[in-house]
Coordinates of C-alpha atoms and ligand atoms in Angstrom, one line a residue:
Chain E
M659 CA 41.8 -20.3 11.9
S660 CA 41.1 -21.0 15.6
A661 CA 40.0 -17.4 16.3
D662 CA 37.3 -17.7 13.7
R663 CA 36.2 -21.0 15.0
I664 CA 36.0 -19.7 18.5
L665 CA 34.0 -16.7 17.3
K666 CA 31.7 -19.1 15.5
W667 CA 31.1 -21.4 18.5
V668 CA 30.8 -18.5 21.0
T669 CA 28.2 -16.7 19.0
A670 CA 26.4 -19.9 18.2
S671 CA 26.1 -20.8 21.8
F672 CA 24.6 -17.3 22.5
A673 CA 22.0 -18.1 19.9
M674 CA 21.4 -21.5 21.6
I675 CA 20.7 -19.7 24.8
V676 CA 17.6 -18.2 23.1
V677 CA 16.4 -21.6 22.1
V678 CA 17.0 -23.0 25.6
L679 CA 15.2 -20.1 27.2
L680 CA 12.2 -20.5 25.0
C681 CA 11.9 -24.2 25.6
G682 CA 12.6 -23.7 29.3
I683 CA 9.8 -21.2 29.8
G684 CA 7.4 -23.4 27.9
I685 CA 8.3 -26.4 29.9
M686 CA 8.2 -24.5 33.2
L687 CA 4.7 -23.2 32.4
L688 CA 3.6 -26.7 31.4
V689 CA 5.0 -28.3 34.6
K690 CA 3.7 -25.7 36.9
S691 CA 0.2 -25.6 35.4
W692 CA 0.0 -29.4 35.4
P693 CA -2.1 -29.7 38.6
A694 CA -4.6 -27.3 37.2
I695 CA -4.7 -29.0 33.8
H696 CA -5.0 -32.4 35.5
T697 CA -7.9 -31.2 37.7
F698 CA -9.9 -29.1 35.3
T699 CA -8.8 -30.6 31.9
W700 CA -10.3 -28.8 28.9
H701 CA -13.0 -27.3 31.1
F702 CA -10.4 -24.8 32.4
P703 CA -10.4 -22.3 29.5
L704 CA -14.2 -22.7 29.2
T705 CA -15.3 -22.2 32.7
R706 CA -16.7 -18.8 33.7
L707 CA -16.4 -18.9 37.4
W708 CA -13.2 -17.8 39.1
D709 CA -13.5 -17.9 42.8
P710 CA -10.2 -18.8 44.6
V711 CA -11.9 -18.9 48.0
Q712 CA -14.1 -21.8 46.8
G713 CA -11.4 -23.4 44.7
A714 CA -13.2 -22.6 41.5
F715 CA -10.7 -21.7 38.7
G716 CA -12.1 -21.0 35.3
A717 CA -10.0 -19.0 32.8
L718 CA -12.9 -17.9 30.5
P719 CA -13.4 -14.3 32.0
F720 CA -9.7 -13.6 31.4
I721 CA -9.6 -15.0 27.9
Y722 CA -12.6 -13.0 27.2
G723 CA -11.1 -9.9 28.7
T724 CA -7.9 -10.2 26.9
V725 CA -9.5 -10.9 23.5
V726 CA -12.1 -8.1 23.8
S727 CA -9.8 -5.4 25.1
S728 CA -7.2 -6.2 22.4
L729 CA -9.8 -6.2 19.6
L730 CA -11.2 -3.0 21.0
A731 CA -7.8 -1.5 20.9
L732 CA -7.2 -2.8 17.4
M733 CA -10.4 -1.3 16.2
M734 CA -9.4 2.1 17.3
A735 CA -5.7 1.9 16.6
L736 CA -6.0 0.4 13.1
P737 CA -7.7 3.3 11.3
L738 CA -5.6 5.8 13.2
G739 CA -2.3 4.0 12.6
L740 CA -3.1 3.4 8.9
G741 CA -4.1 7.0 8.5
I742 CA -0.8 8.1 10.0
A743 CA 1.1 5.8 7.7
I744 CA -0.8 7.0 4.6
F745 CA -0.1 10.6 5.6
L746 CA 3.5 9.9 6.1
V747 CA 4.1 8.0 2.9
E748 CA 1.7 9.6 0.5
L749 CA 0.9 13.1 1.5
C750 CA 3.4 14.5 4.1
P751 CA 5.9 17.1 2.8
D752 CA 9.4 15.7 3.1
R753 CA 10.6 18.1 5.7
L754 CA 7.9 17.1 8.2
K755 CA 8.2 13.3 7.6
G756 CA 11.1 12.7 9.9
T757 CA 9.7 14.7 12.8
I758 CA 6.3 13.0 12.7
A759 CA 7.7 9.6 12.4
F760 CA 10.0 10.3 15.3
L761 CA 7.1 11.5 17.5
V762 CA 5.1 8.4 16.7
E763 CA 8.1 6.2 17.6
L764 CA 8.5 8.1 20.8
L765 CA 5.1 7.0 21.7
A766 CA 6.4 3.5 21.7
A767 CA 9.2 4.4 24.1
I768 CA 6.9 5.5 26.9
P769 CA 7.0 2.9 29.6
S770 CA 3.9 0.9 30.2
V771 CA 3.5 2.1 33.8
I772 CA 3.4 5.7 32.6
Y773 CA 0.5 4.9 30.3
G774 CA -1.1 3.3 33.4
L775 CA -0.7 6.4 35.5
W776 CA -2.0 8.6 32.7
G777 CA -4.9 6.2 32.4
I778 CA -5.8 6.3 36.0
F779 CA -5.4 10.0 36.6
F780 CA -6.7 11.4 33.3
L781 CA -8.4 8.9 31.1
V782 CA -10.5 7.2 33.8
P783 CA -11.9 10.3 35.4
W784 CA -12.6 11.7 32.0
L785 CA -14.4 8.6 31.0
R786 CA -16.3 8.4 34.3
E787 CA -17.4 12.0 34.3
T788 CA -17.9 12.9 30.7
I789 CA -17.9 10.1 28.1
E790 CA -19.6 7.3 29.9
P791 CA -22.5 9.2 31.3
W792 CA -23.2 10.7 27.9
C793 CA -23.1 7.3 26.2
I794 CA -25.2 5.7 28.9
E795 CA -27.8 8.4 28.6
H796 CA -28.0 8.5 24.8
L797 CA -26.9 5.0 23.8
G798 CA -27.8 3.1 27.0
V799 CA -30.3 0.9 25.2
V800 CA -27.4 -0.8 23.4
P801 CA -26.0 -3.5 25.8
L802 CA -22.5 -2.3 25.0
F803 CA -23.1 1.0 26.9
E804 CA -25.1 -0.3 29.9
G805 CA -24.6 0.1 33.6
P806 CA -23.0 2.6 35.9
P807 CA -20.0 4.7 34.7
Y808 CA -17.1 3.2 36.6
G809 CA -14.4 4.8 34.5
I810 CA -12.2 1.9 35.0
G811 CA -13.1 -1.1 32.9
M812 CA -12.9 -2.6 29.5
C813 CA -13.3 0.7 27.7
A814 CA -10.5 2.3 29.5
A815 CA -8.3 -0.7 29.0
G816 CA -9.1 -0.7 25.2
L817 CA -8.3 3.0 24.9
V818 CA -5.0 2.7 26.7
L819 CA -4.0 -0.3 24.7
A820 CA -5.0 1.5 21.5
I821 CA -2.6 4.2 22.2
M822 CA 0.1 1.7 23.1
I823 CA -0.2 -0.3 19.9
L824 CA -0.7 2.8 17.7
P825 CA 3.1 3.3 17.1
I826 CA 3.7 -0.3 16.1
I827 CA 0.8 -0.3 13.7
A828 CA 1.7 3.1 12.3
S829 CA 5.3 2.4 11.8
I830 CA 4.9 -1.1 10.3
S831 CA 2.2 0.2 8.0
R832 CA 4.5 3.0 7.0
D833 CA 7.2 0.5 6.1
V834 CA 4.8 -1.6 4.2
L835 CA 3.4 1.4 2.2
E836 CA 7.0 2.4 1.4
T837 CA 7.6 -0.9 -0.3
V838 CA 4.8 -0.2 -2.7
P839 CA 6.6 0.6 -6.0
N840 CA 6.0 4.0 -7.4
D841 CA 4.9 2.6 -10.8
Q842 CA 1.8 1.3 -9.1
R843 CA 0.9 4.8 -8.0
E844 CA 1.6 6.2 -11.4
A845 CA -0.5 3.5 -13.0
A846 CA -3.5 4.6 -11.0
L847 CA -2.8 8.3 -11.4
A848 CA -2.5 7.9 -15.2
L849 CA -5.9 6.3 -15.3
G850 CA -7.4 9.4 -13.8
A851 CA -7.4 8.4 -10.1
T852 CA -7.5 11.1 -7.5
R853 CA -4.9 10.7 -4.7
W854 CA -7.4 8.9 -2.5
E855 CA -8.5 6.6 -5.3
M856 CA -4.8 5.9 -6.0
I857 CA -4.3 4.9 -2.4
R858 CA -7.4 2.8 -2.4
T859 CA -7.0 1.0 -5.7
A860 CA -3.2 0.7 -6.0
V861 CA -1.4 1.3 -2.7
L862 CA -3.5 -0.5 -0.1
P863 CA -4.2 -3.6 -2.1
Y864 CA -0.6 -4.0 -3.0
G865 CA 0.4 -3.8 0.6
R866 CA -2.5 -5.7 2.0
S867 CA -0.7 -8.7 3.4
G868 CA 1.8 -6.5 5.1
L869 CA -0.9 -4.4 6.6
F870 CA -2.6 -7.5 8.0
G871 CA 0.7 -8.3 9.5
A872 CA 0.9 -4.9 11.1
C873 CA -2.5 -5.6 12.6
F874 CA -1.4 -8.9 14.0
L875 CA 1.8 -7.5 15.5
G876 CA -0.3 -4.8 17.2
L877 CA -2.7 -7.4 18.4
G878 CA 0.2 -9.5 19.7
R879 CA 1.4 -6.5 21.6
A880 CA -2.0 -5.8 23.0
L881 CA -2.7 -9.4 24.1
G882 CA 0.3 -9.5 26.4
E883 CA 0.4 -6.0 27.7
T884 CA 0.1 -6.1 31.4
M885 CA 1.0 -3.1 33.5
A886 CA -1.1 -0.4 32.0
V887 CA -4.1 -2.7 31.6
T888 CA -3.9 -3.9 35.2
M889 CA -4.0 -0.4 36.3
V890 CA -7.2 0.7 34.5
I891 CA -9.3 -2.4 33.8
G892 CA -10.7 -2.9 37.3
N893 CA -9.6 -6.5 37.7
R894 CA -12.9 -8.2 38.1
P895 CA -13.2 -11.7 36.8
E896 CA -16.6 -11.1 35.2
I897 CA -17.9 -11.2 31.7
S898 CA -20.2 -8.4 30.8
T899 CA -21.5 -7.1 27.5
S900 CA -21.0 -3.6 28.7
L901 CA -17.7 -1.9 27.8
F902 CA -18.0 0.2 30.9
H903 CA -17.9 -2.8 33.2
P904 CA -14.7 -3.7 35.1
A905 CA -13.0 -6.8 33.7
A906 CA -9.7 -8.6 33.8
T907 CA -7.3 -10.0 31.3
M908 CA -5.0 -13.0 31.4
A909 CA -2.0 -10.9 31.9
S910 CA -3.6 -8.7 34.6
V911 CA -4.9 -11.6 36.7
V912 CA -1.5 -13.2 36.8
A913 CA 0.2 -10.0 37.7
N914 CA -2.4 -9.2 40.3
E915 CA -2.9 -12.5 42.1
F916 CA 0.4 -14.4 42.0
T917 CA 1.5 -12.9 45.3
E918 CA -1.7 -13.9 47.1
A919 CA -2.0 -17.3 45.5
T920 CA -2.1 -19.6 48.4
G921 CA -2.4 -23.2 47.6
E922 CA -0.9 -25.3 44.9
L923 CA -4.0 -25.3 42.7
Y924 CA -4.5 -21.6 42.8
L925 CA -0.9 -20.9 41.7
S926 CA -1.1 -23.7 39.1
A927 CA -4.3 -22.1 37.7
L928 CA -2.4 -18.9 37.3
F929 CA 0.4 -20.7 35.4
G930 CA -2.3 -22.3 33.3
I931 CA -3.6 -18.9 32.3
G932 CA 0.0 -17.9 31.5
L933 CA 0.3 -21.0 29.3
V934 CA -2.9 -20.0 27.4
L935 CA -1.6 -16.5 27.0
L936 CA 1.7 -17.6 25.7
S937 CA 0.1 -19.9 23.2
I938 CA -2.2 -17.2 21.9
T939 CA 0.5 -14.5 21.6
F940 CA 2.8 -17.0 20.0
L941 CA 0.3 -17.9 17.3
V942 CA -0.6 -14.3 16.7
N943 CA 3.0 -13.3 16.3
L944 CA 3.7 -16.2 14.1
G945 CA 0.8 -15.2 11.9
A946 CA 2.0 -11.6 11.8
R947 CA 5.5 -12.6 10.8
W948 CA 4.2 -14.8 8.1
L949 CA 2.0 -12.0 6.7
V950 CA 4.7 -9.3 6.9
L951 CA 7.2 -11.5 5.1
S952 CA 4.7 -12.6 2.5
I953 CA 4.7 -9.1 1.0
G954 CA 8.1 -9.8 -0.4
R955 CA 6.7 -12.8 -2.2
L956 CA 4.0 -10.7 -4.0
P957 CA 4.2 -11.3 -7.8
Q958 CA 6.0 -8.4 -9.4
G959 CA 5.3 -7.0 -12.8
T960 CA 8.4 -8.0 -14.7
Chain Q
M223 CA -11.2 10.4 -38.2
D224 CA -8.4 11.2 -40.6
D225 CA -7.8 14.6 -39.1
H226 CA -4.1 15.5 -39.0
G227 CA -4.6 18.9 -37.3
Q228 CA -2.7 19.7 -34.2
K229 CA -4.1 17.5 -31.4
L230 CA -1.5 18.4 -28.8
S231 CA 1.2 21.0 -28.7
T232 CA 3.7 22.5 -26.3
Q233 CA 4.9 26.0 -26.4
H234 CA 8.1 27.1 -24.7
L235 CA 7.7 24.3 -22.2
Q236 CA 10.2 24.2 -19.4
A237 CA 10.3 21.6 -16.7
W238 CA 12.4 21.4 -13.6
F239 CA 13.3 18.8 -11.0
G240 CA 14.2 21.0 -8.1
A241 CA 16.8 23.4 -9.5
H242 CA 17.6 21.1 -12.5
L243 CA 16.1 22.3 -15.7
A244 CA 15.3 19.2 -17.6
L245 CA 13.3 20.7 -20.5
K246 CA 14.5 23.9 -22.2
E247 CA 11.8 25.8 -24.1
V248 CA 10.4 22.8 -26.0
S249 CA 7.8 23.7 -28.6
I250 CA 6.4 20.7 -30.5
D251 CA 3.2 20.0 -32.4
I252 CA 1.6 16.6 -32.2
P253 CA -0.8 15.9 -35.1
G254 CA -4.0 13.9 -34.5
N255 CA -4.3 10.3 -35.5
R256 CA -0.6 9.9 -36.2
V257 CA 2.3 8.4 -34.4
T258 CA 5.0 10.9 -33.2
A259 CA 8.2 9.3 -32.1
I260 CA 10.5 11.0 -29.7
I261 CA 14.1 9.9 -29.8
G262 CA 17.3 11.0 -28.2
P263 CA 19.9 9.7 -25.8
S264 CA 19.1 8.6 -22.3
G265 CA 18.5 11.5 -20.0
C266 CA 17.7 14.0 -22.7
G267 CA 14.2 14.7 -21.3
K268 CA 12.0 12.5 -23.4
S269 CA 10.1 11.1 -20.5
T270 CA 9.8 14.5 -18.9
L271 CA 8.3 15.9 -22.0
I272 CA 5.5 13.4 -22.3
R273 CA 4.9 13.4 -18.6
C274 CA 4.2 17.1 -18.9
M275 CA 1.5 16.2 -21.5
N276 CA -0.7 14.5 -19.0
R277 CA 0.5 16.4 -16.0
M278 CA 2.2 13.4 -14.4
H279 CA 5.3 15.5 -14.1
E280 CA 3.9 17.6 -11.4
T281 CA 3.1 14.5 -9.2
I282 CA 6.8 14.4 -8.3
P283 CA 7.2 16.6 -5.2
S284 CA 10.1 18.7 -6.4
A285 CA 9.0 19.0 -10.0
R286 CA 7.4 22.0 -11.7
A287 CA 6.8 23.2 -15.2
A288 CA 6.3 26.5 -17.1
G289 CA 5.1 27.3 -20.6
A290 CA 2.0 26.0 -22.3
V291 CA 0.6 22.6 -23.2
L292 CA -2.5 22.7 -25.4
L293 CA -4.9 19.9 -26.0
D294 CA -7.3 20.7 -28.8
G295 CA -6.2 24.3 -28.4
R296 CA -7.0 24.5 -24.7
S297 CA -4.4 24.8 -22.0
I298 CA -4.2 21.6 -20.0
Y299 CA -3.1 23.6 -17.0
Q300 CA -6.6 25.1 -16.9
Q301 CA -8.1 21.6 -16.7
D302 CA -8.6 19.2 -13.9
P303 CA -5.6 16.9 -14.0
V304 CA -7.8 13.9 -13.1
Q305 CA -10.1 14.6 -16.1
L306 CA -7.1 15.3 -18.3
R307 CA -5.5 12.0 -17.6
R308 CA -8.6 10.2 -18.8
Q309 CA -8.2 12.0 -22.2
V310 CA -4.5 11.5 -22.3
G311 CA -3.6 7.9 -21.3
M312 CA -0.1 6.7 -20.5
I313 CA 1.9 3.5 -21.0
F314 CA 5.0 3.1 -18.9
Q315 CA 8.4 1.7 -19.6
K316 CA 8.0 -1.2 -17.2
P317 CA 4.6 -3.0 -17.4
N318 CA 2.7 -2.1 -14.3
P319 CA -0.5 -4.1 -14.0
F320 CA -2.1 -4.1 -10.6
P321 CA -0.8 -7.4 -9.1
T322 CA -3.7 -8.0 -6.8
M323 CA -6.3 -7.6 -9.5
S324 CA -7.5 -10.2 -12.1
I325 CA -6.9 -9.5 -15.8
I326 CA -10.4 -8.2 -16.3
D327 CA -10.3 -6.1 -13.2
N328 CA -7.0 -4.6 -14.4
V329 CA -8.7 -3.6 -17.7
T330 CA -11.7 -2.1 -16.0
A331 CA -9.9 -0.4 -13.2
G332 CA -10.2 3.1 -14.7
L333 CA -13.8 2.6 -15.5
R334 CA -14.6 1.5 -12.0
L335 CA -12.8 4.6 -10.7
N336 CA -15.3 6.5 -12.9
G337 CA -18.1 4.9 -11.0
L338 CA -19.2 2.3 -13.7
R339 CA -20.6 -0.7 -11.8
D340 CA -22.7 -2.5 -14.3
R341 CA -20.9 -5.9 -14.6
R342 CA -22.2 -6.7 -18.1
R343 CA -21.1 -3.4 -19.5
L344 CA -17.7 -3.7 -17.8
E345 CA -17.2 -7.2 -19.3
E346 CA -18.2 -5.9 -22.7
I347 CA -15.7 -3.0 -22.6
A348 CA -13.0 -5.2 -21.2
A349 CA -13.4 -7.6 -24.1
Q350 CA -13.3 -4.8 -26.6
C351 CA -10.2 -3.3 -25.2
L352 CA -8.4 -6.6 -24.9
Q353 CA -9.2 -7.1 -28.5
K354 CA -7.9 -3.7 -29.5
A355 CA -4.8 -4.5 -27.5
A356 CA -4.4 -7.8 -29.3
L357 CA -4.5 -9.7 -26.1
W358 CA -8.0 -11.2 -26.2
E359 CA -7.2 -14.5 -27.8
E360 CA -4.5 -15.2 -25.3
V361 CA -6.4 -14.4 -22.2
K362 CA -10.1 -14.9 -23.0
D363 CA -10.2 -18.1 -20.9
K364 CA -8.5 -16.8 -17.9
L365 CA -10.0 -13.3 -17.4
R366 CA -10.3 -14.0 -13.7
Y367 CA -6.7 -15.0 -13.2
P368 CA -4.2 -12.4 -11.8
G369 CA -2.7 -10.1 -14.4
A370 CA 0.7 -10.6 -12.8
G371 CA 0.8 -14.2 -14.1
L372 CA 1.2 -13.0 -17.7
S373 CA 4.4 -12.7 -19.6
G374 CA 6.1 -9.3 -19.8
G375 CA 4.8 -8.6 -23.3
Q376 CA 1.3 -9.7 -22.4
Q377 CA 1.4 -7.5 -19.3
Q378 CA 2.3 -4.5 -21.4
R379 CA -0.6 -5.2 -23.7
L380 CA -2.8 -5.6 -20.7
C381 CA -1.6 -2.1 -19.6
I382 CA -2.5 -0.8 -23.1
A383 CA -6.0 -2.4 -22.8
R384 CA -6.3 -0.8 -19.3
A385 CA -5.4 2.6 -20.8
L386 CA -7.8 2.2 -23.7
A387 CA -10.7 1.3 -21.5
V388 CA -11.1 4.9 -20.2
N389 CA -11.5 5.9 -23.8
P390 CA -8.6 8.4 -24.2
E391 CA -7.9 10.5 -27.3
V392 CA -4.1 10.5 -26.9
L393 CA -1.8 7.7 -25.8
L394 CA 1.6 8.6 -24.4
M395 CA 4.0 5.6 -24.5
D396 CA 7.2 5.8 -22.7
E397 CA 9.6 3.3 -24.2
P398 CA 6.8 0.6 -24.0
C399 CA 9.1 -2.1 -25.5
S400 CA 12.3 -1.5 -23.7
A401 CA 11.6 -4.2 -21.1
L402 CA 10.4 -6.7 -23.7
D403 CA 11.8 -9.4 -26.0
P404 CA 11.8 -8.9 -29.8
I405 CA 8.7 -10.9 -30.5
S406 CA 6.6 -9.0 -27.9
T407 CA 8.2 -5.8 -29.3
S408 CA 7.0 -6.5 -32.8
K409 CA 3.5 -7.3 -31.5
I410 CA 3.4 -3.9 -29.7
E411 CA 4.6 -2.2 -32.8
E412 CA 1.9 -3.8 -34.9
L413 CA -0.6 -2.8 -32.3
I414 CA 0.7 0.8 -32.4
H415 CA 0.2 0.8 -36.1
E416 CA -3.4 -0.3 -35.7
L417 CA -4.3 2.0 -32.9
R418 CA -3.0 5.0 -34.9
A419 CA -6.3 5.1 -36.8
H420 CA -8.2 6.0 -33.7
Y421 CA -5.7 7.6 -31.3
T422 CA -3.0 10.2 -31.3
I423 CA 0.1 8.4 -30.2
V424 CA 3.3 9.8 -28.8
L425 CA 6.0 7.1 -28.7
V426 CA 9.2 7.6 -26.8
T427 CA 11.9 5.3 -27.8
H428 CA 15.6 5.0 -27.7
N429 CA 15.4 2.5 -30.5
M430 CA 15.8 4.3 -33.8
Q431 CA 14.7 1.4 -35.9
Q432 CA 11.5 1.4 -34.0
A433 CA 11.0 5.1 -34.5
A434 CA 11.7 4.6 -38.2
R435 CA 9.3 1.7 -38.5
A436 CA 6.4 2.8 -36.3
S437 CA 6.1 6.6 -36.6
D438 CA 4.9 9.2 -39.0
Q439 CA 6.7 12.1 -37.4
T440 CA 9.9 12.0 -35.4
A441 CA 11.3 14.4 -32.9
F442 CA 14.9 14.4 -31.8
M443 CA 15.8 15.7 -28.4
Y444 CA 19.2 16.4 -26.9
M445 CA 20.1 17.7 -23.5
G446 CA 16.6 19.0 -22.7
R447 CA 16.1 20.7 -26.1
L448 CA 14.1 19.7 -29.1
V449 CA 16.7 19.7 -31.8
E450 CA 14.5 18.7 -34.8
C451 CA 11.0 17.5 -35.6
G452 CA 9.7 16.5 -38.9
E453 CA 8.4 13.7 -41.1
T454 CA 10.0 10.5 -40.0
R455 CA 11.4 9.7 -43.4
Q456 CA 12.9 13.2 -43.7
V457 CA 14.5 13.1 -40.3
F458 CA 16.1 9.8 -41.0
T459 CA 17.2 10.5 -44.5
T460 CA 18.0 14.2 -44.6
P461 CA 18.2 15.5 -41.1
K462 CA 18.4 19.2 -40.9
A463 CA 20.6 19.4 -37.8
Q464 CA 24.1 18.1 -37.5
Q465 CA 23.3 16.7 -34.0
T466 CA 20.5 14.6 -35.4
E467 CA 22.6 13.2 -38.1
D468 CA 25.3 12.3 -35.6
Y469 CA 22.8 10.6 -33.4
I470 CA 21.0 8.6 -36.1
T471 CA 24.3 7.5 -37.8
G472 CA 25.4 6.3 -34.4
R473 CA 28.2 8.7 -33.8
F474 CA 27.1 9.2 -30.2
G475 CA 24.4 8.1 -27.8
Ligands
LIG257 N1 12.4 12.1 -10.6 C1 13.4 12.8 -10.9 N2 14.1 13.6 -10.0 C2 15.1 14.3 -10.4 N3 15.6 14.4 -11.6 C3 15.0 13.7 -12.6 C4 13.9 12.8 -12.3 N4 13.5 12.2 -13.4 C5 14.4 12.6 -14.4 N5 15.3 13.5 -13.9 C6 16.3 14.2 -14.7 O1 15.8 14.9 -15.7 C7 16.5 14.7 -16.9 C8 15.6 14.1 -18.0 O2 15.2 12.8 -17.6 P1 14.2 12.0 -18.5 O3 13.1 12.8 -19.0 O4 13.8 10.8 -17.6 O5 15.1 11.5 -19.7 P2 14.8 10.4 -20.8 O6 13.5 9.8 -20.6 O7 15.1 11.0 -22.0 O8 15.9 9.3 -20.5 C9 17.7 13.8 -16.6 O9 18.8 14.6 -16.4 C10 17.3 13.2 -15.3 O10 18.4 13.0 -14.5
LIG258 MG1 12.8 7.9 -20.0

């Protein structure tokens, strides 16, 4: 009797640690960012100027940088990840499935800093010397492709992030597609659908909420990603329409500047940015969870 | 219309799942505008046989088939499977409407695949097919509601309407009532009786009463072989093979 009770209480207290940690982190962020919140109020996330020397702390460039780099990454990783998932579930011969799925998952195991190194020493020079000059020359009229080719910047950050969230999107989409019952596929095929039409009319719609969930989880990962982004984004608190311009994200500014943050307000502003980041990622992950779970609630043909 | 010539036939048809031979030299003739019932114990190859008739069998990765299947005298293996499946529709054991689509979108799914976009025309055909499937009265006020909200029997009739919409000549039904209650079952049987005037129907069933009630011709299968095929009345009253007699008198299966 007592052994089981002890087991129960010990494990329950472990679970409690998680709750305490979560609350602790939230409260710590709130307390530490209080001076900034008190000084700037709701102007803080809406102010464009970030100039620590003059005591101007606006979080907007970082919010912008985080959102744009993450959406950019999602735009690239989603079609690719979904394509991989479709290939794995619908088309891939059985004996290749395991290998490819394993390789995709290996991509997720690469440490962030390695992506950063790869980004700096391969991706950035390639962008600077090949891709960006070409885009500027041929598409330069579009504001997205204006300005000098720095290499580092929003575009590089988006690309690195895209590769980093690809495995999560691919593997969750694959799990989602695997939950689609075979009778849905057969229903479409029996109506004279080609394989692609079957995927489009039966498989993807059936899994749509789970696929949205995969997007959100990828987005959640991209929003908070720090190391690799800090290494390639250029860390400039500026908002530019050009994808080739250096920028900064919430995560990158905190990682970059906390050692040099002299003065209470400066540090507090960084904590404030941390608070914003935590709130956004929390909401996105919550949304993702809800969407992924909701696939189980889909009405079934009985 | 009243043409009882051979619509569909198989000749020495063999089908495998991997190394497992599930159909052994099955040769059967399916006359047009009649109902052919296929009976036999579970696992004897009934589903496999009809899934060869619209080339659904080969969509399973390890599956393959040999022998001939002729539709109007032409080998179906020389035709595009996608086109073939529009001529030879299929109803499955478990009703499988598309859950994210409305009732009307379910019915017109096949037509929209074919590229028909005209809304008026789609609605017209949907109404016709729902009428043919004896579902119209029950759903005409909720065409835009999800098909998954219907009862099992209604869902099955929705699937029949969906199959009819692409204007097939043959309907393959794989135990269409086995997941349904008796009232829905009798509705579907009535429906089969009406559809028989315009379609060639192959009805797989493990319910012998159903075969006796609903079909013109009955085939009995056992362990991957076609044991006997003939007029339904003859098969049930004076079966030629001992195995058939054992089965219909309930001595096994
Ligand atoms: N997808 C499949 N993979 C492997 N074997 C199968 C598959 N489907 C059916 N079989 C086998 O083929 C034989 C015939 O099955 P089936 O045609 O479904 O029988 P029935 O419809 O008469 O119950 C059975 O032995 C069954 O185990
Ligand atoms: Mg079967």
